[in-house]
Each structure stands twice: as structure tokens, then as C-alpha cells.
XYZ file of N, CA and C in Angstrom:
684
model
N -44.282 70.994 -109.536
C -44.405 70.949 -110.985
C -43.961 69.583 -111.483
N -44.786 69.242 -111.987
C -44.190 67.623 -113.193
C -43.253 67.349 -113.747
N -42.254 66.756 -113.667
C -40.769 66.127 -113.996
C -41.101 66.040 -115.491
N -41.853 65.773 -115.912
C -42.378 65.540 -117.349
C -42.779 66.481 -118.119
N -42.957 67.172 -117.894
C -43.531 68.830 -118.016
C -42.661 69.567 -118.259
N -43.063 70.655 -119.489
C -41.726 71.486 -119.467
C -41.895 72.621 -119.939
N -42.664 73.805 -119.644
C -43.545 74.897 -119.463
C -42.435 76.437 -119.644
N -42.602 77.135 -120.435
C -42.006 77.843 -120.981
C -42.625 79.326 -121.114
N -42.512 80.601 -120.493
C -43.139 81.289 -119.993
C -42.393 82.216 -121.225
N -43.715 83.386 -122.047
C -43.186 84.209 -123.180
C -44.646 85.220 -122.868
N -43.966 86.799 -123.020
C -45.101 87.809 -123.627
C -45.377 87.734 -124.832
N -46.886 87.696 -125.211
C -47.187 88.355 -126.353
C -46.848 89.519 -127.100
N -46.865 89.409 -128.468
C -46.155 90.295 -129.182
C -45.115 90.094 -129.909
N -44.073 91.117 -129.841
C -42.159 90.193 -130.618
C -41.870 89.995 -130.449
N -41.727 89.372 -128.994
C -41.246 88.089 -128.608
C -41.550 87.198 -128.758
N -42.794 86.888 -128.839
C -43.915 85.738 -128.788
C -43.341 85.102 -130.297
N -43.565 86.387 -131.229
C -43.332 86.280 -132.444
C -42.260 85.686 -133.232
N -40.971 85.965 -132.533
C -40.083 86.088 -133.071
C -38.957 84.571 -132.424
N -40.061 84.097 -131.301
C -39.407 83.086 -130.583
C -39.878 81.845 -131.254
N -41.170 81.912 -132.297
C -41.870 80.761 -132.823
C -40.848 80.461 -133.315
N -39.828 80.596 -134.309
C -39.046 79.763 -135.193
C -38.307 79.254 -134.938
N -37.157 79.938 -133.455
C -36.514 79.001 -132.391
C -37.122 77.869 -132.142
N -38.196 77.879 -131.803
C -39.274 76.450 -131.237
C -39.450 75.791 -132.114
N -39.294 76.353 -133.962
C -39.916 75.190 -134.643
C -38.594 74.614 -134.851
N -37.412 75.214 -134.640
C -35.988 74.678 -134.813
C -35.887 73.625 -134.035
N -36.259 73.591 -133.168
C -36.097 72.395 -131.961
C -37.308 71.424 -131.788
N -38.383 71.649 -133.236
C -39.758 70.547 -133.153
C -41.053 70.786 -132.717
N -40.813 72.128 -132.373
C -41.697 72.740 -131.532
C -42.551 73.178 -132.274
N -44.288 73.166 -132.409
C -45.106 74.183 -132.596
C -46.219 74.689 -131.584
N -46.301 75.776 -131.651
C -47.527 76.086 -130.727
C -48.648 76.396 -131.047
N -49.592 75.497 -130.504
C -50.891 74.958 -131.331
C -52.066 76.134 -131.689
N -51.806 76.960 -130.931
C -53.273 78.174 -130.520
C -52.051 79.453 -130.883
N -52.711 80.754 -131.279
C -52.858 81.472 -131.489
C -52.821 82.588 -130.603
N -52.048 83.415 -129.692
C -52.316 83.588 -128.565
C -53.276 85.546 -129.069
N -53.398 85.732 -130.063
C -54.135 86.670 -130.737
C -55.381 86.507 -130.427
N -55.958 85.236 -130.865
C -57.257 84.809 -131.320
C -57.793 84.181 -129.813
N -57.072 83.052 -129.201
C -57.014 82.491 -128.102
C -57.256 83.226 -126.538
N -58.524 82.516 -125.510
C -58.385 83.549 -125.061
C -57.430 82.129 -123.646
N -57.138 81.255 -124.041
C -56.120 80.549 -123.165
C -54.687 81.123 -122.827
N -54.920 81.335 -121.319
C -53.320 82.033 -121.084
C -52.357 80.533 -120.907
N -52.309 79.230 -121.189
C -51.326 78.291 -121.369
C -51.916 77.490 -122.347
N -50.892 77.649 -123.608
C -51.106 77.289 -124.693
C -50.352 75.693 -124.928
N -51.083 75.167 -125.610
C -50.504 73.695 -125.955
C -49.411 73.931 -126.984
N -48.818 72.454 -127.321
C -47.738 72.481 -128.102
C -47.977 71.177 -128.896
N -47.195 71.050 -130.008
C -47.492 69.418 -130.639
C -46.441 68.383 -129.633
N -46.074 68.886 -128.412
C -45.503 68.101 -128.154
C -45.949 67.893 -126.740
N -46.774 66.989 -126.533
C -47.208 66.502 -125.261
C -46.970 66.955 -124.080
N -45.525 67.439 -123.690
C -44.883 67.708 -122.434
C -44.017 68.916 -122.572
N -44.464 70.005 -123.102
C -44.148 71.068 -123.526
C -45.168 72.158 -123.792
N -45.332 72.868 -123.242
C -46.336 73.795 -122.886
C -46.010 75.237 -122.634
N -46.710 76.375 -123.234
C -46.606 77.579 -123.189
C -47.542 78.810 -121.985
N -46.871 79.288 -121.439
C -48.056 80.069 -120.745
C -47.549 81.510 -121.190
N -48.815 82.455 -121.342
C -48.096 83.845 -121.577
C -48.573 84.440 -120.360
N -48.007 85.445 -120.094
C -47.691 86.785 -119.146
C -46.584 87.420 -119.196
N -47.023 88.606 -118.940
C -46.592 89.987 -118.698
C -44.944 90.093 -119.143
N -44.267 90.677 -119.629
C -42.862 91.362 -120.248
C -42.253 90.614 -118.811
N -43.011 91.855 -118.085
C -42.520 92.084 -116.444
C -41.939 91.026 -115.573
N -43.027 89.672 -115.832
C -43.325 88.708 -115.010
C -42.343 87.679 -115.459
N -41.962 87.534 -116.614
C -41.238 86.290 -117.016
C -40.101 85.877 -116.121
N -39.279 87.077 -115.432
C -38.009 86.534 -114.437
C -39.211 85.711 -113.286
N -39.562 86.223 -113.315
C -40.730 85.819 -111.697
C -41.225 84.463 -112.114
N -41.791 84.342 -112.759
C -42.267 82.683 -113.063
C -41.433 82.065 -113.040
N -39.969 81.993 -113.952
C -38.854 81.519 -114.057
C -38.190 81.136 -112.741
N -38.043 81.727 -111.915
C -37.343 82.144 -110.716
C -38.017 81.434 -109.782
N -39.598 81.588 -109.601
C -40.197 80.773 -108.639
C -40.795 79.721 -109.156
N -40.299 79.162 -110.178
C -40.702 78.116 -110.326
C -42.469 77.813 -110.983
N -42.637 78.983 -111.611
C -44.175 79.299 -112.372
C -43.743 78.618 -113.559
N -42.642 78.281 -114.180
C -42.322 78.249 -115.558
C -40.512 77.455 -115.412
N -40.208 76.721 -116.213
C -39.150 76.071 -116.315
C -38.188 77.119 -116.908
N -38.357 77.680 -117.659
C -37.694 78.792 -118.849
C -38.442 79.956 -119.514
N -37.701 80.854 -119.579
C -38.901 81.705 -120.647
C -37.637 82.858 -121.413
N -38.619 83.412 -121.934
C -37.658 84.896 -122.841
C -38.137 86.113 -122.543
N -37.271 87.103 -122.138
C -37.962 88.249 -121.844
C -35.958 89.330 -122.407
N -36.506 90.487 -122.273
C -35.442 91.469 -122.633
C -34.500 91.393 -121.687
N -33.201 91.916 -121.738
C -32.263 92.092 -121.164
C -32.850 93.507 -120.251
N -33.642 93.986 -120.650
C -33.741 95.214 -119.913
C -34.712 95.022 -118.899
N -35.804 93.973 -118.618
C -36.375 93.039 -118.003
C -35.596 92.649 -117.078
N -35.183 91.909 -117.097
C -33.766 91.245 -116.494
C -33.033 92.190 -115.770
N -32.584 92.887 -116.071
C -31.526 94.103 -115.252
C -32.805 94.709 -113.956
N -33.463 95.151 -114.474
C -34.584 95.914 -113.304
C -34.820 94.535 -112.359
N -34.938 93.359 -112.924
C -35.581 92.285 -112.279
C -34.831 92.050 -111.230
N -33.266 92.353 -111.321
C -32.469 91.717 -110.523
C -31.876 92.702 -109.465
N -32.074 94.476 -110.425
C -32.299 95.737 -109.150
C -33.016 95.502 -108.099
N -34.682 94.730 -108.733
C -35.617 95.096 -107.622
C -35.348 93.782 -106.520
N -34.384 92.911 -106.832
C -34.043 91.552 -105.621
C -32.801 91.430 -105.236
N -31.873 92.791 -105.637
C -31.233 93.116 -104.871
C -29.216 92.541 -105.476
N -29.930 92.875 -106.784
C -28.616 92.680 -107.329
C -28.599 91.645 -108.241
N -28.193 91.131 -109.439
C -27.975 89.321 -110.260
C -27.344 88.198 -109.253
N -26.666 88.890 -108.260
C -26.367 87.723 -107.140
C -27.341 86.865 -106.687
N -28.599 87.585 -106.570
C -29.299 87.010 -105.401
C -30.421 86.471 -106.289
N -30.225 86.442 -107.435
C -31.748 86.019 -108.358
C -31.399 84.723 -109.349
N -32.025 83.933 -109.163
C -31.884 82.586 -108.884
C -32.781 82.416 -110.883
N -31.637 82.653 -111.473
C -31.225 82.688 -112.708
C -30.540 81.759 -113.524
N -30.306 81.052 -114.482
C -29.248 80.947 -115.666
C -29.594 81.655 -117.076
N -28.492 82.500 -117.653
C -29.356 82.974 -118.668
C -27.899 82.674 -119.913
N -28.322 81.172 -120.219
C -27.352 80.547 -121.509
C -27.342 80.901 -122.806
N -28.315 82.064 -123.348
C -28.146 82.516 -124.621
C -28.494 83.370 -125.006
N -28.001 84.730 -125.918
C -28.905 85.991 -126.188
C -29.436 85.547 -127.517
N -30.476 85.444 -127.385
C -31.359 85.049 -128.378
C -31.497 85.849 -130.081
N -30.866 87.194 -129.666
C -30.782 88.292 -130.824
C -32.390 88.848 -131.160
N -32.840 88.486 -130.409
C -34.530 88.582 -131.086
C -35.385 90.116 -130.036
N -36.269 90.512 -130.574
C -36.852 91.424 -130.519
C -35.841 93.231 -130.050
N -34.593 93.057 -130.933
C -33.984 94.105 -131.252
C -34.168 95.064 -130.428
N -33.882 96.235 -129.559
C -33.820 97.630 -129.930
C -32.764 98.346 -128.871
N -33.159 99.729 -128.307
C -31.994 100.305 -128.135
C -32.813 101.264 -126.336
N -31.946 101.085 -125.734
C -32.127 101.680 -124.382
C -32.213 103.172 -124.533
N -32.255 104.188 -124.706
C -31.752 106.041 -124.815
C -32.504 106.556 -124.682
N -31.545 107.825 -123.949
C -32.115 108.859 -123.240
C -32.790 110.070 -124.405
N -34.207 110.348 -124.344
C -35.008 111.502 -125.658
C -35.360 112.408 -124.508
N -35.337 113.826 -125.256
C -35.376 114.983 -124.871
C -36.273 115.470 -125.982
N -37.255 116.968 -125.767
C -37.611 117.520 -126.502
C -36.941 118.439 -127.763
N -37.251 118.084 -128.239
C -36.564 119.155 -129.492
C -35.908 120.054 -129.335
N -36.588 121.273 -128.374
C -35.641 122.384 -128.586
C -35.128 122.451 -127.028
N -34.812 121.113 -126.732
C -34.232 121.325 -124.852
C -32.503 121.188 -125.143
N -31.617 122.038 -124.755
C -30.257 121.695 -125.134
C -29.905 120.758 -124.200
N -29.985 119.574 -124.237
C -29.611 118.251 -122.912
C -27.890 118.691 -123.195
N -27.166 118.348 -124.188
C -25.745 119.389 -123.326
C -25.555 119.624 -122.798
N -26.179 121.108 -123.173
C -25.681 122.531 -122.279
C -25.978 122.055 -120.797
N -27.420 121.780 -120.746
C -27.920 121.066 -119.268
C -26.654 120.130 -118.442
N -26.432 119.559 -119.279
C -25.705 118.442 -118.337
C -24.011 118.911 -118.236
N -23.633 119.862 -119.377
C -22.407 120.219 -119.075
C -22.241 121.445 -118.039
N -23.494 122.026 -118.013
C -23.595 123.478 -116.379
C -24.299 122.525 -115.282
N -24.215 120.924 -115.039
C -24.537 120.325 -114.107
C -25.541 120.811 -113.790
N -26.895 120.948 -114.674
C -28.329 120.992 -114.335
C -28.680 119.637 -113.623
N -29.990 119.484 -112.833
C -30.684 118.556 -111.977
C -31.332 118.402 -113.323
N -31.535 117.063 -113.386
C -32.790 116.817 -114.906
C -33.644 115.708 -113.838
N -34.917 116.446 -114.246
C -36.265 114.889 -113.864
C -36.401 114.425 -115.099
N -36.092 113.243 -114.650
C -36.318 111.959 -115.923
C -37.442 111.055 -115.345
N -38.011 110.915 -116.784
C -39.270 110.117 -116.488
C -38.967 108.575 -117.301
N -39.199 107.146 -116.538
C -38.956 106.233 -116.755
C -39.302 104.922 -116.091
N -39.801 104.480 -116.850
C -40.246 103.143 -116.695
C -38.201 101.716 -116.131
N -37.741 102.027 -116.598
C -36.320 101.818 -116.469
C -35.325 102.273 -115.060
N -35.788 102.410 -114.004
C -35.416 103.465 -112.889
C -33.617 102.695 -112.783
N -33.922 101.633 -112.205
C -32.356 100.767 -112.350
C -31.429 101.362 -113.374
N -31.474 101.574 -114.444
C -31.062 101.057 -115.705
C -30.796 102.866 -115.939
N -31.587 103.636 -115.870
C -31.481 105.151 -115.578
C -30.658 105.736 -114.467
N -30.978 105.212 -113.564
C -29.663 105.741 -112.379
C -28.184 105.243 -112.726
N -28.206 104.104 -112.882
C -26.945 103.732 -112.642
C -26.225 104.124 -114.043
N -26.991 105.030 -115.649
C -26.289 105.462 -116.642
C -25.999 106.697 -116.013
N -26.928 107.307 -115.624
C -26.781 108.907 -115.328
C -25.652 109.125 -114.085
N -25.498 108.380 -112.989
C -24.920 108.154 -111.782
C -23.159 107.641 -112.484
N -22.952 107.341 -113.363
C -21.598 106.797 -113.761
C -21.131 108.091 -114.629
N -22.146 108.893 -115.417
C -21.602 110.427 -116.110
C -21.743 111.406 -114.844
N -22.069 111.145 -113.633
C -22.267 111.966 -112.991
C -22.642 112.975 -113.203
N -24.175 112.737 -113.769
C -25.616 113.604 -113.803
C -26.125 113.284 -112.683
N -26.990 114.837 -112.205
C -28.067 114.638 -111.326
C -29.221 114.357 -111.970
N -29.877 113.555 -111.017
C -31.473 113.708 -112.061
C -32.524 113.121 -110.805
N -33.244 113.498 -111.062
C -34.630 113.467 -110.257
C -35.723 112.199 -110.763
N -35.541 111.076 -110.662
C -36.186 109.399 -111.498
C -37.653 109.615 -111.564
N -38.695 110.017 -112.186
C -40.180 109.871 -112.064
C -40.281 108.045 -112.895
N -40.864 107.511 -111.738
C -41.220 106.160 -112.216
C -42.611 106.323 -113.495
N -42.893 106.040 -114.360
C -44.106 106.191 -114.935
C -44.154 104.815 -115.695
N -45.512 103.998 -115.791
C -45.771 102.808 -116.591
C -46.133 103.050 -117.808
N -46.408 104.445 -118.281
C -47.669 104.545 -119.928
C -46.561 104.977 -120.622
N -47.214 106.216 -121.179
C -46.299 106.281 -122.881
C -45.763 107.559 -122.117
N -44.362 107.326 -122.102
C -43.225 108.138 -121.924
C -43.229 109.533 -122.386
N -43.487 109.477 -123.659
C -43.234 110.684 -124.575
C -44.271 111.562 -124.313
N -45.043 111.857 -123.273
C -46.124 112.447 -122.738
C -45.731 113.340 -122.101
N -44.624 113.151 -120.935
C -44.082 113.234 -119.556
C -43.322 114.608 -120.240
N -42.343 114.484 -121.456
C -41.821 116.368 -121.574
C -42.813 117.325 -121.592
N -43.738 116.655 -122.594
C -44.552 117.797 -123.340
C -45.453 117.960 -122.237
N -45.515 117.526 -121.690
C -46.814 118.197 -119.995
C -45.440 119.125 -119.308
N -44.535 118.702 -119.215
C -43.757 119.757 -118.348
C -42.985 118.827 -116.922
N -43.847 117.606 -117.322
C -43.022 116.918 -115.809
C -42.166 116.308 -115.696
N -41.201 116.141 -116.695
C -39.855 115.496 -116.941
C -39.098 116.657 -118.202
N -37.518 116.587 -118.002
C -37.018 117.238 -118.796
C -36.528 116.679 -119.980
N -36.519 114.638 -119.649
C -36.307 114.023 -120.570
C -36.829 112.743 -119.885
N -36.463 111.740 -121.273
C -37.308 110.527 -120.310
C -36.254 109.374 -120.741
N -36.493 108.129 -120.511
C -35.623 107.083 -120.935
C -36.153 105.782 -120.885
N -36.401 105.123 -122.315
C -36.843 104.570 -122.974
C -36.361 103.527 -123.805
N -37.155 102.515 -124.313
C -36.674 101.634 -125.212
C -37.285 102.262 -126.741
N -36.440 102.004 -127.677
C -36.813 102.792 -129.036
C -35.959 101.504 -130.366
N -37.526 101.916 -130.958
C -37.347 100.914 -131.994
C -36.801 101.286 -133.429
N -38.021 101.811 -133.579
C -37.723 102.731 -135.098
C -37.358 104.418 -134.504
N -37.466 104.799 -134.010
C -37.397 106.617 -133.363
C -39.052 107.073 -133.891
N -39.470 106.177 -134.573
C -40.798 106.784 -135.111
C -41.640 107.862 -133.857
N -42.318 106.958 -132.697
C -42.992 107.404 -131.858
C -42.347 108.914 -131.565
N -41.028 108.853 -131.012
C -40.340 110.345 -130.943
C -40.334 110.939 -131.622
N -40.511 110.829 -132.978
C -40.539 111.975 -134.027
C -41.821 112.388 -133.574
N -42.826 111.564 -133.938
C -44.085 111.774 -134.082
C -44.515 112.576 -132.629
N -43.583 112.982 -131.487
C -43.704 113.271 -130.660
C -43.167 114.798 -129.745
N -42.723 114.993 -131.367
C -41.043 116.039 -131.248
C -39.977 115.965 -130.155
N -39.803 115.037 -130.317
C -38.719 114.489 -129.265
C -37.088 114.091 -130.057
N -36.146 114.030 -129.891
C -35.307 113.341 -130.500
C -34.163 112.488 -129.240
N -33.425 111.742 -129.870
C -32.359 110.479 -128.901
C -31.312 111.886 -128.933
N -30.802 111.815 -127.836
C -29.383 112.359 -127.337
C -28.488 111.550 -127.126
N -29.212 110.055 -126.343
C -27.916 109.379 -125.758
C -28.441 107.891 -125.670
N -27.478 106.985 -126.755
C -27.734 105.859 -126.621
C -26.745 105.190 -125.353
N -27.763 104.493 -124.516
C -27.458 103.727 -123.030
C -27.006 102.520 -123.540
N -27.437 101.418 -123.835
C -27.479 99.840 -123.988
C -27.861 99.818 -125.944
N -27.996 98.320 -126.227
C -28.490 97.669 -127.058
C -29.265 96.898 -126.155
N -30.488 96.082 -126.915
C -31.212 95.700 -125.684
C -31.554 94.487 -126.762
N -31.715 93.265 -126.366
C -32.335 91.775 -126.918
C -32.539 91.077 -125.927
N -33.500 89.753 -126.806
C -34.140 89.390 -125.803
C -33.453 87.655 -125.224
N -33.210 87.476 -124.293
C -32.558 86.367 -123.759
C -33.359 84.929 -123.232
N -32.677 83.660 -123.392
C -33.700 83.006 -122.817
C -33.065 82.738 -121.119
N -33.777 82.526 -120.272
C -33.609 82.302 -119.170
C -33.987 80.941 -118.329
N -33.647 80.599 -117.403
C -33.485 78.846 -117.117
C -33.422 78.822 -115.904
N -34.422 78.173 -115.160
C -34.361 77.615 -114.111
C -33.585 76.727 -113.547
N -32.359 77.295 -112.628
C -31.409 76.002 -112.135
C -31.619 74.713 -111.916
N -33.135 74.926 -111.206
C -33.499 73.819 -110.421
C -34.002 72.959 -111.543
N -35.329 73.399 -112.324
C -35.496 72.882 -113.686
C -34.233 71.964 -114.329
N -33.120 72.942 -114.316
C -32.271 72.195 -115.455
C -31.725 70.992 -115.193
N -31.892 71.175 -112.992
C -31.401 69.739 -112.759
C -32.126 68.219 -112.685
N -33.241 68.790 -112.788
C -34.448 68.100 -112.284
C -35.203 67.068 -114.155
N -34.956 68.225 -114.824
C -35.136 68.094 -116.160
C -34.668 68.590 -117.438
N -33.337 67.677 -116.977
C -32.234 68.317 -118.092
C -32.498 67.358 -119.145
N -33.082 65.905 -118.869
C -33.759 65.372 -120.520
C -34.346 66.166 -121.282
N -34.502 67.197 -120.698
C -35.871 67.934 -121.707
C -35.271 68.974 -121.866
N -34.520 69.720 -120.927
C -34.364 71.446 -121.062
C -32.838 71.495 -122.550
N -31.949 70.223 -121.993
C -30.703 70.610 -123.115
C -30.977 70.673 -124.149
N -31.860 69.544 -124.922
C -32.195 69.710 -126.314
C -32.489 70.838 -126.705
N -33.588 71.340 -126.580
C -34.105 73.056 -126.785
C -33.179 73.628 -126.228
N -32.536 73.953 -125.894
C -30.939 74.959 -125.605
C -30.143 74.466 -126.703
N -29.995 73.235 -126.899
C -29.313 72.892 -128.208
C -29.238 73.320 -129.133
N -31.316 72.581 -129.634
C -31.661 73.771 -130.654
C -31.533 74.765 -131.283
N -31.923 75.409 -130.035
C -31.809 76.873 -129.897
C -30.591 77.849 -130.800
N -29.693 77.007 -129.756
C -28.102 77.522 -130.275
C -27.886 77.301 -131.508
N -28.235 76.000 -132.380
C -27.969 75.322 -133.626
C -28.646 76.894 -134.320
N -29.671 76.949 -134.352
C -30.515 78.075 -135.196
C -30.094 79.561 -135.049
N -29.491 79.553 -133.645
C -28.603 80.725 -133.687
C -27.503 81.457 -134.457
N -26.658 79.510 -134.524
C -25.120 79.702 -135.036
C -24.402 79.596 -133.676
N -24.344 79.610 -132.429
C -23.744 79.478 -130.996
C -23.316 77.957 -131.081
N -22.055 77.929 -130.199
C -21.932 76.593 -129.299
C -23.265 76.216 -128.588
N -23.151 74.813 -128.147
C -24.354 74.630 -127.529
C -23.954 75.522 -126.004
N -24.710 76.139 -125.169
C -24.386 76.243 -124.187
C -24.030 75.714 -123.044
N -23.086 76.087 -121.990
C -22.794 75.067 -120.976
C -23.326 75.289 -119.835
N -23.969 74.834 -118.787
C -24.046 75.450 -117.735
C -23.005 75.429 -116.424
């Protein structure tokens, strides 16, 4: 990758969204539209600064191998990212600021009329359905609940009302979808925001470029600048 170059890996959506004003804090605009646009690396007004989008999922991975200098993805991203490589030890990370941006809340929803209580206080087995498997074991495994993990990628709130989970565990914004789903929260796990993340090697290689925008960053935050 180009010493000069300084490539910044974000999903579409509220992150995408919500990261533009960080960037314009630090000079930054991004030229295209990633709505309208069907370019997956978007330009910037700044010559040597460049955007690529992909996947929620993918942002530790670009970051990490070197697809991308930096990017933003959730804390809850991040935690699974570093389950599936075997711990935050081994994942070749800096993550200098919580950005506060794209808000919400980790918790465990149950159907309406399921008593999750009673269940968990007569040490019922619960199958939980979740996109979150890391992040689900190790809440349920510390109250010492049993539970049975169904991995699932789609819409969660599916999985009671068919019968194949007794609850599921989820990220939740407004509770809207769960209402609309007859579901309600029993148990808030985490707060969840979205962080920026930094390539070690990047930062050493091209710390002319990476501190400023961390600077930035922080300035628009209200943070110290960060240290590494």
C-alpha cells in the first residue's frame, strides 16, 4: 500500500452517516455519494485520502490486514472480531477513540408472554438465536445460564415466533422492530458505539497523515488527543 495514501474503510448507513462530520472536522469531504454511487472506493477532496466501503463485518479485517489504514465499525464488531482470532491479544488492532456515533444497546428479547425469569431462575436450557454468539455466551455463561447459541444472519425477531429460539440477542435501537414483533427487552447486556480503529503498522509507516485525523477527530469529540 502507498506511504502517501491513506484509505479508510466504513459501512454504509449510520456509520457512514454519522462519521461524515468527524471527516469534515479534520478537512475532509467525501466526494460521491455512496447511495447513488455504484463505486465501492470513494474519493475525497483530499488527494491522498480515500474511502472504501464494505461490510459492518469486514472493517476489523481490512484494518488488520492491511486492506485499509483505519476504519469505524461497532464495538460489537470488534468483540466477535477478536472471539473469532482468538481473543483482543492476538488481533493486530489500535482502537484510540469511541467515537459515540451510531448509538445503541446489546439485549437479550423474549416473546411477550415467555416468563424469561421464571426460566432462568428454575435453571431452564434457553436456545438463543443470535447473530452475536461471542458476546451471548460469555453474558449468559457469567449469570450462569444454560443456553443452546443458534447462529442466525437475518432478522432475529423471526426465530421466537417460528418456535426455534426461546429468545434471541440483538442490537436494538428504538425497541420499535420488537414491539412491532411482540417481543419485549428483558436484559440489557452492553451499550454499544461505534469506534475508530488503526492500523499499527499504518500508524508507523504514516503517522504524517494518520495523527492529524485522530486529532481531529478527538477535537470534535471533546477528548484529549489520543496517545498511542
Amino acid at each position: 500500500m502507498s506511504t502517501d495514501t491513506l484509505t479508510l474503510a466504513l459501512s454504509k448507513g449510520r456509520i457512514f452517516d454519522e462519521t461524515l462530520p468527524l471527516l469534515r472536522a479534520a478537512g475532509i469531504e467525501v466526494l460521491e455519494d455512496p447511495q447513488t454511487s455504484r463505486k465501492l472506493i470513494l474519493p475525497t477532496n483530499r488527494p491522498g485520502v480515500r474511502v472504501v466501503l464494505v461490510r459492518a463485518t469486514d472493517v476489523p479485517t481490512y484494518v488488520e490486514h492491511g486492506g485499509a489504514d483505519l476504519g469505524v465499525c461497532g464495538k460489537d464488531t470488534l468483540i466477535e472480531h477478536a472471539a473469532a482470532w482468538g481473543g483482543s491479544a492476538h488481533v493486530g488492532l489500535y482502537e484510540p477513540l469511541d467515537l459515540g456515533i451510531a448509538r445503541c444497546r446489546m439485549s437479550v428479547a423474549v416473546p411477550a408472554e415467555f416468563d424469561y425469569a421464571r426460566a432462568v431462575r428454575q435453571g431452564a436450557r434457553l436456545r438463543v438465536a443470535t447473530k452475536y454468539v461471542a458476546i451471548a455466551r460469555e453474558f449468559f455463561a457469567a449469570k450462569g445460564v444454560h443456553v443452546d447459541l443458534i447462529k442466525l444472519y437475518g432478522s432475529m425477531e423471526l426465530a421466537p415466533l417460528t418456535g426455534l429460539a426461546d429468545a434471541i440477542v440483538d442490537l436494538v435501537s428504538t425497541g420499535n422492530t420488537l414491539k412491532a414483533n411482540r417481543l419485549v427487552e428483558v436484559e440489557r447486556i452492553m451499550d454499544i458505539s461505534s469506534r475508530l480503529v488503526v492500523r499499527p503498522a499504518s500508524l508507523k509507516v504514516k503517522g504524517a497523515l494518520i495523527r492529524p485525523l485522530l486529532d481531529a477527530f478527538a477535537q470534535a469529540l471533546g477528548h484529549a488527543a489520543p496517545q498511542p
